[in-house]
Amino acid sequence: EMDLILTVFAHSALDRLPEGEVTLYDDLLSENDHDILGWVIGQIPTPDRYVGLIARVRLAAADLPAG
């Protein structure tokens, strides 16, 4: 699931991110997929450093078909 969500995000937004946020996105990819999913769906609190980025990922994920 996270591969699909993060791929959609990367295709839709990664080229528009400031360089510092691209580095942050790279850091995010090193995190545990279960943690990232929990942050994206709001099941567990997002670490402060990722709050803005996870909000953008959520927006990209909203464009995915349900199912």
PDB file of N, CA, C and O in Angstrom:
ATOM      1  N   GLU A   1       0.804  -1.203   0.000  1.00  0.00           N
ATOM      2  CA  GLU A   1       0.000   0.000   0.000  1.00  0.00           C
ATOM      3  C   GLU A   1       0.845   1.264   0.000  1.00  0.00           C
ATOM      4  O   GLU A   1       0.584   2.187  -0.757  1.00  0.00           O
ATOM      5  N   MET A   2       1.851   1.297   0.864  1.00  0.00           N
ATOM      6  CA  MET A   2       2.662   2.512   0.945  1.00  0.00           C
ATOM      7  C   MET A   2       3.421   2.758  -0.350  1.00  0.00           C
ATOM      8  O   MET A   2       3.595   3.906  -0.746  1.00  0.00           O
ATOM      9  N   ASP A   3       3.846   1.701  -1.025  1.00  0.00           N
ATOM     10  CA  ASP A   3       4.535   1.898  -2.304  1.00  0.00           C
ATOM     11  C   ASP A   3       3.640   2.627  -3.287  1.00  0.00           C
ATOM     12  O   ASP A   3       4.072   3.556  -3.965  1.00  0.00           O
ATOM     13  N   LEU A   4       2.381   2.227  -3.360  1.00  0.00           N
ATOM     14  CA  LEU A   4       1.433   2.868  -4.271  1.00  0.00           C
ATOM     15  C   LEU A   4       1.204   4.326  -3.874  1.00  0.00           C
ATOM     16  O   LEU A   4       1.274   5.232  -4.707  1.00  0.00           O
ATOM     17  N   ILE A   5       0.945   4.558  -2.598  1.00  0.00           N
ATOM     18  CA  ILE A   5       0.676   5.915  -2.117  1.00  0.00           C
ATOM     19  C   ILE A   5       1.886   6.822  -2.347  1.00  0.00           C
ATOM     20  O   ILE A   5       1.755   7.934  -2.859  1.00  0.00           O
ATOM     21  N   LEU A   6       3.066   6.342  -1.997  1.00  0.00           N
ATOM     22  CA  LEU A   6       4.264   7.179  -2.142  1.00  0.00           C
ATOM     23  C   LEU A   6       4.645   7.371  -3.607  1.00  0.00           C
ATOM     24  O   LEU A   6       5.177   8.422  -3.976  1.00  0.00           O
ATOM     25  N   THR A   7       4.348   6.392  -4.457  1.00  0.00           N
ATOM     26  CA  THR A   7       4.597   6.555  -5.891  1.00  0.00           C
ATOM     27  C   THR A   7       3.690   7.624  -6.471  1.00  0.00           C
ATOM     28  O   THR A   7       4.139   8.487  -7.247  1.00  0.00           O
ATOM     29  N   VAL A   8       2.418   7.603  -6.093  1.00  0.00           N
ATOM     30  CA  VAL A   8       1.482   8.631  -6.556  1.00  0.00           C
ATOM     31  C   VAL A   8       1.955  10.004  -6.091  1.00  0.00           C
ATOM     32  O   VAL A   8       1.968  10.969  -6.860  1.00  0.00           O
ATOM     33  N   PHE A   9       2.366  10.097  -4.843  1.00  0.00           N
ATOM     34  CA  PHE A   9       2.876  11.363  -4.322  1.00  0.00           C
ATOM     35  C   PHE A   9       4.107  11.809  -5.107  1.00  0.00           C
ATOM     36  O   PHE A   9       4.209  12.972  -5.515  1.00  0.00           O
ATOM     37  N   ALA A  10       5.046  10.901  -5.309  1.00  0.00           N
ATOM     38  CA  ALA A  10       6.280  11.256  -6.008  1.00  0.00           C
ATOM     39  C   ALA A  10       5.984  11.770  -7.416  1.00  0.00           C
ATOM     40  O   ALA A  10       6.567  12.766  -7.851  1.00  0.00           O
ATOM     41  N   HIS A  11       5.067  11.125  -8.112  1.00  0.00           N
ATOM     42  CA  HIS A  11       4.737  11.547  -9.476  1.00  0.00           C
ATOM     43  C   HIS A  11       3.992  12.880  -9.508  1.00  0.00           C
ATOM     44  O   HIS A  11       4.142  13.643 -10.460  1.00  0.00           O
ATOM     45  N   SER A  12       3.207  13.147  -8.483  1.00  0.00           N
ATOM     46  CA  SER A  12       2.377  14.352  -8.512  1.00  0.00           C
ATOM     47  C   SER A  12       3.018  15.566  -7.847  1.00  0.00           C
ATOM     48  O   SER A  12       2.675  16.695  -8.178  1.00  0.00           O
ATOM     49  N   ALA A  13       3.944  15.355  -6.919  1.00  0.00           N
ATOM     50  CA  ALA A  13       4.401  16.496  -6.121  1.00  0.00           C
ATOM     51  C   ALA A  13       5.908  16.609  -5.927  1.00  0.00           C
ATOM     52  O   ALA A  13       6.388  17.686  -5.597  1.00  0.00           O
ATOM     53  N   LEU A  14       6.628  15.548  -6.111  1.00  0.00           N
ATOM     54  CA  LEU A  14       8.044  15.552  -5.747  1.00  0.00           C
ATOM     55  C   LEU A  14       8.841  16.607  -6.505  1.00  0.00           C
ATOM     56  O   LEU A  14       9.693  17.281  -5.928  1.00  0.00           O
ATOM     57  N   ASP A  15       8.528  16.821  -7.766  1.00  0.00           N
ATOM     58  CA  ASP A  15       9.296  17.788  -8.552  1.00  0.00           C
ATOM     59  C   ASP A  15       9.029  19.234  -8.146  1.00  0.00           C
ATOM     60  O   ASP A  15       9.765  20.134  -8.525  1.00  0.00           O
ATOM     61  N   ARG A  16       7.976  19.455  -7.352  1.00  0.00           N
ATOM     62  CA  ARG A  16       7.654  20.816  -6.904  1.00  0.00           C
ATOM     63  C   ARG A  16       8.115  21.091  -5.474  1.00  0.00           C
ATOM     64  O   ARG A  16       7.935  22.199  -4.971  1.00  0.00           O
ATOM     65  N   LEU A  17       8.667  20.102  -4.806  1.00  0.00           N
ATOM     66  CA  LEU A  17       9.113  20.288  -3.425  1.00  0.00           C
ATOM     67  C   LEU A  17      10.433  21.052  -3.386  1.00  0.00           C
ATOM     68  O   LEU A  17      11.316  20.826  -4.217  1.00  0.00           O
ATOM     69  N   PRO A  18      10.580  21.938  -2.401  1.00  0.00           N
ATOM     70  CA  PRO A  18      11.886  22.574  -2.183  1.00  0.00           C
ATOM     71  C   PRO A  18      12.925  21.501  -1.842  1.00  0.00           C
ATOM     72  O   PRO A  18      12.577  20.432  -1.316  1.00  0.00           O
ATOM     73  N   GLU A  19      14.184  21.781  -2.117  1.00  0.00           N
ATOM     74  CA  GLU A  19      15.240  20.786  -1.926  1.00  0.00           C
ATOM     75  C   GLU A  19      15.254  20.202  -0.505  1.00  0.00           C
ATOM     76  O   GLU A  19      15.438  19.009  -0.320  1.00  0.00           O
ATOM     77  N   GLY A  20      15.036  21.039   0.494  1.00  0.00           N
ATOM     78  CA  GLY A  20      15.020  20.549   1.871  1.00  0.00           C
ATOM     79  C   GLY A  20      13.925  19.530   2.114  1.00  0.00           C
ATOM     80  O   GLY A  20      14.104  18.583   2.881  1.00  0.00           O
ATOM     81  N   GLU A  21      12.801  19.703   1.449  1.00  0.00           N
ATOM     82  CA  GLU A  21      11.711  18.738   1.612  1.00  0.00           C
ATOM     83  C   GLU A  21      11.956  17.474   0.812  1.00  0.00           C
ATOM     84  O   GLU A  21      11.472  16.404   1.180  1.00  0.00           O
ATOM     85  N   VAL A  22      12.716  17.578  -0.262  1.00  0.00           N
ATOM     86  CA  VAL A  22      13.105  16.369  -1.000  1.00  0.00           C
ATOM     87  C   VAL A  22      13.999  15.513  -0.101  1.00  0.00           C
ATOM     88  O   VAL A  22      13.834  14.292  -0.034  1.00  0.00           O
ATOM     89  N   THR A  23      14.900  16.156   0.614  1.00  0.00           N
ATOM     90  CA  THR A  23      15.747  15.441   1.564  1.00  0.00           C
ATOM     91  C   THR A  23      14.900  14.813   2.661  1.00  0.00           C
ATOM     92  O   THR A  23      15.121  13.660   3.053  1.00  0.00           O
ATOM     93  N   LEU A  24      13.910  15.546   3.143  1.00  0.00           N
ATOM     94  CA  LEU A  24      13.006  15.018   4.161  1.00  0.00           C
ATOM     95  C   LEU A  24      12.228  13.822   3.618  1.00  0.00           C
ATOM     96  O   LEU A  24      12.038  12.826   4.319  1.00  0.00           O
ATOM     97  N   TYR A  25      11.786  13.903   2.364  1.00  0.00           N
ATOM     98  CA  TYR A  25      11.089  12.783   1.730  1.00  0.00           C
ATOM     99  C   TYR A  25      12.010  11.563   1.667  1.00  0.00           C
ATOM    100  O   TYR A  25      11.581  10.445   1.952  1.00  0.00           O
ATOM    101  N   ASP A  26      13.256  11.784   1.332  1.00  0.00           N
ATOM    102  CA  ASP A  26      14.227  10.690   1.309  1.00  0.00           C
ATOM    103  C   ASP A  26      14.358  10.070   2.698  1.00  0.00           C
ATOM    104  O   ASP A  26      14.408   8.843   2.835  1.00  0.00           O
ATOM    105  N   ASP A  27      14.381  10.904   3.726  1.00  0.00           N
ATOM    106  CA  ASP A  27      14.412  10.399   5.109  1.00  0.00           C
ATOM    107  C   ASP A  27      13.149   9.590   5.410  1.00  0.00           C
ATOM    108  O   ASP A  27      13.214   8.543   6.060  1.00  0.00           O
ATOM    109  N   LEU A  28      12.015  10.084   4.947  1.00  0.00           N
ATOM    110  CA  LEU A  28      10.741   9.391   5.175  1.00  0.00           C
ATOM    111  C   LEU A  28      10.778   7.980   4.599  1.00  0.00           C
ATOM    112  O   LEU A  28      10.264   7.040   5.205  1.00  0.00           O
ATOM    113  N   LEU A  29      11.400   7.828   3.440  1.00  0.00           N
ATOM    114  CA  LEU A  29      11.472   6.511   2.801  1.00  0.00           C
ATOM    115  C   LEU A  29      12.264   5.506   3.631  1.00  0.00           C
ATOM    116  O   LEU A  29      12.108   4.295   3.431  1.00  0.00           O
ATOM    117  N   SER A  30      13.061   5.999   4.565  1.00  0.00           N
ATOM    118  CA  SER A  30      13.821   5.111   5.444  1.00  0.00           C
ATOM    119  C   SER A  30      13.006   4.639   6.643  1.00  0.00           C
ATOM    120  O   SER A  30      13.434   3.748   7.378  1.00  0.00           O
ATOM    121  N   GLU A  31      11.850   5.240   6.847  1.00  0.00           N
ATOM    122  CA  GLU A  31      11.002   4.875   7.986  1.00  0.00           C
ATOM    123  C   GLU A  31      10.252   3.564   7.697  1.00  0.00           C
ATOM    124  O   GLU A  31      10.104   3.152   6.542  1.00  0.00           O
ATOM    125  N   ASN A  32       9.761   2.959   8.738  1.00  0.00           N
ATOM    126  CA  ASN A  32       8.993   1.728   8.633  1.00  0.00           C
ATOM    127  C   ASN A  32       7.671   1.983   7.899  1.00  0.00           C
ATOM    128  O   ASN A  32       6.964   2.937   8.213  1.00  0.00           O
ATOM    129  N   ASP A  33       7.351   1.136   6.918  1.00  0.00           N
ATOM    130  CA  ASP A  33       6.115   1.309   6.143  1.00  0.00           C
ATOM    131  C   ASP A  33       4.870   1.333   7.022  1.00  0.00           C
ATOM    132  O   ASP A  33       3.932   2.083   6.751  1.00  0.00           O
ATOM    133  N   HIS A  34       4.837   0.510   8.057  1.00  0.00           N
ATOM    134  CA  HIS A  34       3.670   0.482   8.947  1.00  0.00           C
ATOM    135  C   HIS A  34       3.510   1.812   9.683  1.00  0.00           C
ATOM    136  O   HIS A  34       2.387   2.284   9.888  1.00  0.00           O
ATOM    137  N   ASP A  35       4.616   2.410  10.073  1.00  0.00           N
ATOM    138  CA  ASP A  35       4.564   3.720  10.725  1.00  0.00           C
ATOM    139  C   ASP A  35       4.053   4.776   9.751  1.00  0.00           C
ATOM    140  O   ASP A  35       3.183   5.580  10.090  1.00  0.00           O
ATOM    141  N   ILE A  36       4.608   4.777   8.535  1.00  0.00           N
ATOM    142  CA  ILE A  36       4.184   5.765   7.539  1.00  0.00           C
ATOM    143  C   ILE A  36       2.694   5.632   7.260  1.00  0.00           C
ATOM    144  O   ILE A  36       1.973   6.631   7.222  1.00  0.00           O
ATOM    145  N   LEU A  37       2.223   4.414   7.089  1.00  0.00           N
ATOM    146  CA  LEU A  37       0.795   4.198   6.855  1.00  0.00           C
ATOM    147  C   LEU A  37      -0.021   4.733   8.025  1.00  0.00           C
ATOM    148  O   LEU A  37      -1.031   5.416   7.830  1.00  0.00           O
ATOM    149  N   GLY A  38       0.412   4.459   9.237  1.00  0.00           N
ATOM    150  CA  GLY A  38      -0.283   4.970  10.420  1.00  0.00           C
ATOM    151  C   GLY A  38      -0.343   6.484  10.444  1.00  0.00           C
ATOM    152  O   GLY A  38      -1.353   7.077  10.829  1.00  0.00           O
ATOM    153  N   TRP A  39       0.726   7.131  10.015  1.00  0.00           N
ATOM    154  CA  TRP A  39       0.752   8.593   9.962  1.00  0.00           C
ATOM    155  C   TRP A  39      -0.196   9.106   8.879  1.00  0.00           C
ATOM    156  O   TRP A  39      -0.938  10.054   9.101  1.00  0.00           O
ATOM    157  N   VAL A  40      -0.153   8.461   7.710  1.00  0.00           N
ATOM    158  CA  VAL A  40      -0.976   8.917   6.586  1.00  0.00           C
ATOM    159  C   VAL A  40      -2.462   8.779   6.892  1.00  0.00           C
ATOM    160  O   VAL A  40      -3.250   9.667   6.580  1.00  0.00           O
ATOM    161  N   ILE A  41      -2.850   7.678   7.526  1.00  0.00           N
ATOM    162  CA  ILE A  41      -4.278   7.479   7.810  1.00  0.00           C
ATOM    163  C   ILE A  41      -4.692   8.064   9.156  1.00  0.00           C
ATOM    164  O   ILE A  41      -5.862   7.994   9.522  1.00  0.00           O
ATOM    165  N   GLY A  42      -3.741   8.643   9.873  1.00  0.00           N
ATOM    166  CA  GLY A  42      -4.054   9.291  11.136  1.00  0.00           C
ATOM    167  C   GLY A  42      -4.246   8.337  12.297  1.00  0.00           C
ATOM    168  O   GLY A  42      -4.788   8.714  13.330  1.00  0.00           O
ATOM    169  N   GLN A  43      -3.771   7.119  12.143  1.00  0.00           N
ATOM    170  CA  GLN A  43      -3.923   6.120  13.196  1.00  0.00           C
ATOM    171  C   GLN A  43      -2.936   6.340  14.343  1.00  0.00           C
ATOM    172  O   GLN A  43      -3.243   6.029  15.490  1.00  0.00           O
ATOM    173  N   ILE A  44      -1.762   6.852  14.006  1.00  0.00           N
ATOM    174  CA  ILE A  44      -0.770   7.172  15.029  1.00  0.00           C
ATOM    175  C   ILE A  44      -0.247   8.583  14.769  1.00  0.00           C
ATOM    176  O   ILE A  44      -0.261   9.046  13.621  1.00  0.00           O
ATOM    177  N   PRO A  45       0.170   9.287  15.804  1.00  0.00           N
ATOM    178  CA  PRO A  45       0.654  10.665  15.620  1.00  0.00           C
ATOM    179  C   PRO A  45       1.883  10.716  14.716  1.00  0.00           C
ATOM    180  O   PRO A  45       2.782   9.891  14.818  1.00  0.00           O
ATOM    181  N   THR A  46       1.892  11.694  13.848  1.00  0.00           N
ATOM    182  CA  THR A  46       3.018  11.915  12.944  1.00  0.00           C
ATOM    183  C   THR A  46       4.115  12.677  13.684  1.00  0.00           C
ATOM    184  O   THR A  46       3.820  13.673  14.347  1.00  0.00           O
ATOM    185  N   PRO A  47       5.353  12.226  13.575  1.00  0.00           N
ATOM    186  CA  PRO A  47       6.449  13.000  14.178  1.00  0.00           C
ATOM    187  C   PRO A  47       6.462  14.422  13.610  1.00  0.00           C
ATOM    188  O   PRO A  47       6.176  14.632  12.421  1.00  0.00           O
ATOM    189  N   ASP A  48       6.781  15.370  14.455  1.00  0.00           N
ATOM    190  CA  ASP A  48       6.743  16.781  14.069  1.00  0.00           C
ATOM    191  C   ASP A  48       7.487  17.062  12.765  1.00  0.00           C
ATOM    192  O   ASP A  48       7.018  17.833  11.943  1.00  0.00           O
ATOM    193  N   ARG A  49       8.621  16.415  12.570  1.00  0.00           N
ATOM    194  CA  ARG A  49       9.424  16.720  11.383  1.00  0.00           C
ATOM    195  C   ARG A  49       8.736  16.334  10.088  1.00  0.00           C
ATOM    196  O   ARG A  49       9.079  16.844   9.030  1.00  0.00           O
ATOM    197  N   TYR A  50       7.765  15.417  10.161  1.00  0.00           N
ATOM    198  CA  TYR A  50       7.090  14.939   8.954  1.00  0.00           C
ATOM    199  C   TYR A  50       5.670  15.479   8.779  1.00  0.00           C
ATOM    200  O   TYR A  50       5.017  15.141   7.791  1.00  0.00           O
ATOM    201  N   VAL A  51       5.178  16.286   9.686  1.00  0.00           N
ATOM    202  CA  VAL A  51       3.770  16.708   9.649  1.00  0.00           C
ATOM    203  C   VAL A  51       3.379  17.329   8.307  1.00  0.00           C
ATOM    204  O   VAL A  51       2.385  16.934   7.698  1.00  0.00           O
ATOM    205  N   GLY A  52       4.126  18.297   7.831  1.00  0.00           N
ATOM    206  CA  GLY A  52       3.782  18.955   6.569  1.00  0.00           C
ATOM    207  C   GLY A  52       3.871  18.021   5.386  1.00  0.00           C
ATOM    208  O   GLY A  52       3.009  18.021   4.500  1.00  0.00           O
ATOM    209  N   LEU A  53       4.901  17.204   5.360  1.00  0.00           N
ATOM    210  CA  LEU A  53       5.087  16.266   4.261  1.00  0.00           C
ATOM    211  C   LEU A  53       3.989  15.207   4.250  1.00  0.00           C
ATOM    212  O   LEU A  53       3.426  14.890   3.188  1.00  0.00           O
ATOM    213  N   ILE A  54       3.643  14.684   5.405  1.00  0.00           N
ATOM    214  CA  ILE A  54       2.571  13.678   5.477  1.00  0.00           C
ATOM    215  C   ILE A  54       1.244  14.293   5.046  1.00  0.00           C
ATOM    216  O   ILE A  54       0.434  13.636   4.378  1.00  0.00           O
ATOM    217  N   ALA A  55       1.016  15.552   5.366  1.00  0.00           N
ATOM    218  CA  ALA A  55      -0.210  16.220   4.904  1.00  0.00           C
ATOM    219  C   ALA A  55      -0.256  16.239   3.379  1.00  0.00           C
ATOM    220  O   ALA A  55      -1.313  16.007   2.773  1.00  0.00           O
ATOM    221  N   ARG A  56       0.862  16.479   2.739  1.00  0.00           N
ATOM    222  CA  ARG A  56       0.921  16.474   1.267  1.00  0.00           C
ATOM    223  C   ARG A  56       0.712  15.066   0.717  1.00  0.00           C
ATOM    224  O   ARG A  56       0.071  14.880  -0.313  1.00  0.00           O
ATOM    225  N   VAL A  57       1.288  14.081   1.389  1.00  0.00           N
ATOM    226  CA  VAL A  57       1.105  12.686   0.962  1.00  0.00           C
ATOM    227  C   VAL A  57      -0.375  12.315   1.061  1.00  0.00           C
ATOM    228  O   VAL A  57      -0.928  11.656   0.181  1.00  0.00           O
ATOM    229  N   ARG A  58      -1.042  12.745   2.148  1.00  0.00           N
ATOM    230  CA  ARG A  58      -2.467  12.483   2.307  1.00  0.00           C
ATOM    231  C   ARG A  58      -3.281  13.057   1.127  1.00  0.00           C
ATOM    232  O   ARG A  58      -4.197  12.411   0.644  1.00  0.00           O
ATOM    233  N   LEU A  59      -2.951  14.262   0.718  1.00  0.00           N
ATOM    234  CA  LEU A  59      -3.648  14.869  -0.409  1.00  0.00           C
ATOM    235  C   LEU A  59      -3.476  14.052  -1.678  1.00  0.00           C
ATOM    236  O   LEU A  59      -4.422  13.850  -2.442  1.00  0.00           O
ATOM    237  N   ALA A  60      -2.274  13.585  -1.916  1.00  0.00           N
ATOM    238  CA  ALA A  60      -2.024  12.744  -3.091  1.00  0.00           C
ATOM    239  C   ALA A  60      -2.774  11.428  -2.986  1.00  0.00           C
ATOM    240  O   ALA A  60      -3.352  10.943  -3.963  1.00  0.00           O
ATOM    241  N   ALA A  61      -2.813  10.860  -1.782  1.00  0.00           N
ATOM    242  CA  ALA A  61      -3.499   9.583  -1.582  1.00  0.00           C
ATOM    243  C   ALA A  61      -5.005   9.728  -1.764  1.00  0.00           C
ATOM    244  O   ALA A  61      -5.672   8.765  -2.159  1.00  0.00           O
ATOM    245  N   ALA A  62      -5.521  10.901  -1.524  1.00  0.00           N
ATOM    246  CA  ALA A  62      -6.970  11.123  -1.684  1.00  0.00           C
ATOM    247  C   ALA A  62      -7.396  10.942  -3.134  1.00  0.00           C
ATOM    248  O   ALA A  62      -8.581  10.668  -3.394  1.00  0.00           O
ATOM    249  N   ASP A  63      -6.468  11.064  -4.073  1.00  0.00           N
ATOM    250  CA  ASP A  63      -6.783  10.902  -5.487  1.00  0.00           C
ATOM    251  C   ASP A  63      -6.817   9.441  -5.922  1.00  0.00           C
ATOM    252  O   ASP A  63      -7.202   9.137  -7.050  1.00  0.00           O
ATOM    253  N   LEU A  64      -6.385   8.539  -5.047  1.00  0.00           N
ATOM    254  CA  LEU A  64      -6.396   7.123  -5.388  1.00  0.00           C
ATOM    255  C   LEU A  64      -7.818   6.571  -5.334  1.00  0.00           C
ATOM    256  O   LEU A  64      -8.595   6.956  -4.473  1.00  0.00           O
ATOM    257  N   PRO A  65      -8.139   5.636  -6.225  1.00  0.00           N
ATOM    258  CA  PRO A  65      -9.468   5.013  -6.162  1.00  0.00           C
ATOM    259  C   PRO A  65      -9.597   4.192  -4.876  1.00  0.00           C
ATOM    260  O   PRO A  65      -8.614   3.593  -4.411  1.00  0.00           O
ATOM    261  N   ALA A  66     -10.766   4.195  -4.288  1.00  0.00           N
ATOM    262  CA  ALA A  66     -11.023   3.405  -3.083  1.00  0.00           C
ATOM    263  C   ALA A  66     -10.996   1.929  -3.430  1.00  0.00           C
ATOM    264  O   ALA A  66     -11.353   1.532  -4.527  1.00  0.00           O
ATOM    265  N   GLY A  67     -10.596   1.139  -2.449  1.00  0.00           N
ATOM    266  CA  GLY A  67     -10.661  -0.294  -2.692  1.00  0.00           C
ATOM    267  C   GLY A  67      -9.458  -0.935  -2.306  1.00  0.00           C
ATOM    268  O   GLY A  67      -8.901  -1.732  -1.970  1.00  0.00           O
TER     269      GLY A  67
END
